[in-house]
Tab-separated table of C-alpha atoms in Angstrom:
chain	number	residue	atom	x	y	z
A	1	MET	CA	99.943	-168.341	99.805
A	2	SER	CA	97.563	-166.620	102.354
A	3	VAL	CA	96.478	-163.016	102.115
A	4	ARG	CA	98.071	-162.071	105.257
A	5	ASP	CA	101.284	-162.909	103.834
A	6	LEU	CA	101.207	-160.028	101.480
A	7	ILE	CA	100.118	-157.345	104.487
A	8	PRO	CA	103.317	-156.128	105.741
A	9	TRP	CA	101.686	-155.821	109.456
A	10	GLY	CA	99.062	-157.288	111.289
A	11	ARG	CA	97.232	-157.172	114.584
A	12	ASN	CA	99.308	-159.777	116.613
A	13	ASN	CA	101.862	-160.996	114.496
A	14	GLY	CA	104.625	-158.626	116.187
A	15	HIS	CA	105.149	-156.288	113.519
A	16	GLN	CA	104.928	-152.583	113.980
A	17	VAL	CA	102.718	-150.320	112.277
A	18	PRO	CA	104.988	-148.399	110.109
A	19	SER	CA	106.287	-145.053	111.471
A	20	LEU	CA	105.207	-142.982	108.372
A	21	LEU	CA	101.673	-142.977	109.495
A	22	ARG	CA	100.620	-140.071	111.508
A	23	ASP	CA	99.147	-140.652	114.976
A	24	ASP	CA	95.624	-139.723	114.012
A	25	ASP	CA	96.074	-142.357	110.979
A	26	ARG	CA	96.034	-144.931	113.781
A	27	ASP	CA	92.709	-143.802	115.526
A	28	PRO	CA	89.860	-144.918	113.622
A	29	PHE	CA	87.688	-142.253	115.044
A	30	LEU	CA	90.095	-139.139	113.819
A	31	SER	CA	90.620	-140.780	110.645
A	32	LEU	CA	86.808	-141.126	110.132
A	33	HIS	CA	86.406	-137.674	111.382
A	34	ARG	CA	88.876	-136.544	108.816
A	35	GLU	CA	87.320	-138.590	106.069
A	36	VAL	CA	83.623	-137.143	106.754
A	37	ASN	CA	84.999	-133.308	106.716
A	38	ARG	CA	86.659	-134.450	103.128
A	39	LEU	CA	83.365	-135.737	102.107
A	40	PHE	CA	81.660	-132.633	102.748
A	41	ASP	CA	84.184	-130.266	101.580
A	42	ASP	CA	83.959	-132.325	98.172
A	43	VAL	CA	80.006	-131.928	98.146
A	44	PHE	CA	80.212	-128.227	98.675
A	45	ARG	CA	82.657	-127.739	96.145
A	46	GLY	CA	80.122	-128.503	93.416
A	47	PHE	CA	77.283	-131.172	92.574
A	48	GLY	CA	79.126	-132.398	89.416
A	49	SER	CA	75.768	-130.588	87.608
A	50	GLY	CA	77.506	-127.254	86.408
A	51	LEU	CA	76.752	-125.775	89.748
A	52	PRO	CA	79.180	-123.446	91.115
A	53	ALA	CA	81.458	-124.203	93.754
A	54	PHE	CA	80.785	-123.026	97.151
A	55	GLY	CA	83.355	-120.649	98.565
A	56	SER	CA	85.236	-120.523	95.298
A	57	ALA	CA	86.725	-117.530	94.011
A	58	SER	CA	84.597	-117.881	90.834
A	59	ALA	CA	80.849	-118.342	92.640
A	60	PHE	CA	78.634	-118.244	95.604
A	61	SER	CA	76.477	-121.269	96.963
A	62	ALA	CA	73.721	-122.386	94.770
A	63	GLY	CA	71.137	-120.722	97.282
A	64	TRP	CA	72.760	-117.077	96.855
A	65	PRO	CA	71.596	-114.664	97.065
A	66	SER	CA	68.593	-115.464	99.572
A	67	VAL	CA	65.336	-114.749	98.297
A	68	GLU	CA	61.770	-114.390	99.854
A	69	ILE	CA	58.916	-114.654	97.172
A	70	SER	CA	55.302	-113.430	97.666
A	71	ASP	CA	52.625	-114.412	95.368
A	72	THR	CA	49.045	-112.602	95.378
A	73	ASP	CA	46.305	-112.756	92.984
A	74	LYS	CA	47.695	-109.697	91.188
A	75	GLU	CA	51.483	-109.876	91.108
A	76	ILE	CA	54.850	-111.976	92.177
A	77	LYS	CA	57.052	-110.284	94.275
A	78	VAL	CA	60.738	-111.368	94.750
A	79	THR	CA	62.930	-109.824	97.521
A	80	ALA	CA	66.737	-110.748	97.495
A	81	GLU	CA	69.362	-110.024	99.872
A	82	MET	CA	72.560	-108.943	98.273
A	83	PRO	CA	74.499	-107.358	101.017
A	84	GLY	CA	77.778	-105.433	99.867
A	85	LEU	CA	76.526	-105.029	96.219
A	86	GLU	CA	75.818	-101.895	94.353
A	87	GLU	CA	73.225	-101.757	91.668
A	88	LYS	CA	75.803	-101.957	88.887
A	89	ASP	CA	77.001	-105.213	90.257
A	90	ILE	CA	73.385	-107.023	89.273
A	91	GLU	CA	71.580	-108.016	86.310
A	92	VAL	CA	68.010	-109.265	86.116
A	93	LEU	CA	66.684	-111.126	83.371
A	94	LEU	CA	63.083	-112.618	82.491
A	95	ASN	CA	63.121	-115.114	79.673
A	96	ASP	CA	60.704	-117.969	79.179
A	97	GLY	CA	58.973	-117.751	82.460
A	98	ILE	CA	62.431	-117.635	84.571
A	99	LEU	CA	63.767	-114.792	86.335
A	100	THR	CA	67.557	-114.854	86.620
A	101	LEU	CA	69.381	-112.613	89.291
A	102	LYS	CA	72.969	-112.290	88.266
A	103	GLY	CA	76.034	-110.651	88.994
A	104	GLU	CA	79.462	-110.424	90.672
A	105	LYS	CA	80.860	-109.443	94.309
A	106	ARG	CA	84.153	-108.184	94.221
A	107	SER	CA	86.983	-108.133	96.947
A	108	GLU	CA	87.975	-104.853	98.182
A	109	SER	CA	91.490	-105.968	98.958
A	110	GLU	CA	94.263	-107.984	97.167
A	111	ASP	CA	94.348	-111.587	97.845
A	112	LYS	CA	98.025	-111.113	98.941
A	113	ASP	CA	96.874	-108.814	101.744
A	114	ARG	CA	94.212	-111.148	103.075
A	115	GLN	CA	95.240	-113.596	105.881
A	116	PHE	CA	91.721	-115.224	106.384
A	117	SER	CA	88.395	-114.804	105.012
A	118	GLU	CA	84.547	-116.512	105.059
A	119	ARG	CA	83.313	-113.948	102.862
A	120	TYR	CA	82.247	-115.179	99.506
A	121	TYR	CA	83.421	-113.144	96.253
A	122	GLY	CA	82.770	-113.909	92.634
A	123	ARG	CA	80.299	-114.483	89.923
A	124	PHE	CA	76.508	-115.691	91.185
A	125	GLU	CA	73.477	-116.410	89.318
A	126	ARG	CA	70.112	-117.504	90.544
A	127	ARG	CA	67.194	-118.895	88.454
A	128	ILE	CA	63.499	-118.662	89.915
A	129	PRO	CA	60.913	-120.454	87.870
A	130	LEU	CA	57.804	-118.188	87.941
A	131	GLY	CA	55.136	-120.919	86.969
A	132	VAL	CA	52.720	-118.191	85.358
A	133	GLU	CA	52.413	-115.697	82.607
A	134	VAL	CA	53.599	-111.967	83.485
A	135	GLU	CA	52.917	-108.756	81.712
A	136	GLN	CA	56.687	-108.481	80.813
A	137	ASP	CA	56.642	-104.539	80.076
A	138	LYS	CA	55.398	-103.897	83.455
A	139	VAL	CA	57.919	-105.660	85.449
A	140	GLY	CA	59.755	-103.427	87.849
A	141	ALA	CA	62.776	-103.836	89.773
A	142	ILE	CA	64.156	-101.416	93.066
A	143	PHE	CA	67.650	-101.652	94.567
A	144	ARG	CA	67.922	-100.294	97.980
A	145	ASN	CA	70.374	-100.858	100.786
A	146	GLY	CA	71.298	-104.191	99.383
A	147	VAL	CA	68.052	-105.219	98.844
A	148	LEU	CA	66.778	-105.919	95.407
A	149	THR	CA	62.805	-106.232	94.995
A	150	VAL	CA	61.312	-107.407	91.836
A	151	THR	CA	57.796	-106.884	91.082
A	152	LEU	CA	56.104	-109.056	88.264
A	153	PRO	CA	52.261	-108.297	87.906
A	154	LYS	CA	50.359	-111.188	86.486
A	155	THR	CA	48.377	-111.177	83.068
A	156	ASP	CA	44.791	-110.295	83.320
A	157	LYS	CA	44.221	-114.209	81.950
A	158	VAL	CA	46.153	-115.452	84.758
A	159	GLN	CA	44.120	-113.056	87.301
A	160	SER	CA	41.008	-114.111	85.968
A	161	GLN	CA	41.611	-117.914	86.481
A	162	VAL	CA	42.086	-117.466	90.131
A	163	LYS	CA	39.220	-118.831	91.791
A	164	ARG	CA	38.447	-118.769	95.807
A	165	ILE	CA	37.202	-121.939	97.264
A	166	ALA	CA	35.164	-121.610	100.367
A	167	ILE	CA	36.415	-124.152	103.156
A	168	LYS	CA	33.640	-125.734	104.819
A	169	SER	CA	34.055	-127.066	108.541
């Protein structure tokens, strides 16, 4: 028995493709397009490593909130954009050289009232490894107009280790 005998339809054997298939299933490009979209949807739902799913009701994307980090000889400054949040919705933690920004963005309306939304709601957590020792008792955080700024002064030991190297041409 041939494998072709097991297939209910073939290319040139006179059989019709069953009508239960949709029109776009017959078009290989539309089928490919749908599969690529499904693949991206699966990737953005989570990476299988405990990261929150993108766009889910329980979390933001792994890169949210967006941060800007500046590092000088004396301090590290982390600025995070958190539009739509209030100070009471945010928690800032420092543990073992890792700055953690966490909180929750709540929806203003009931799900049943919402027809369409591209906004993210839910819990978030962003961990930022600092890589240097900071003076934990002098760390400060300011939240103003949806922007969180955390200032982390470096220890005197770290500041004294910085050595400028002249560049010769």
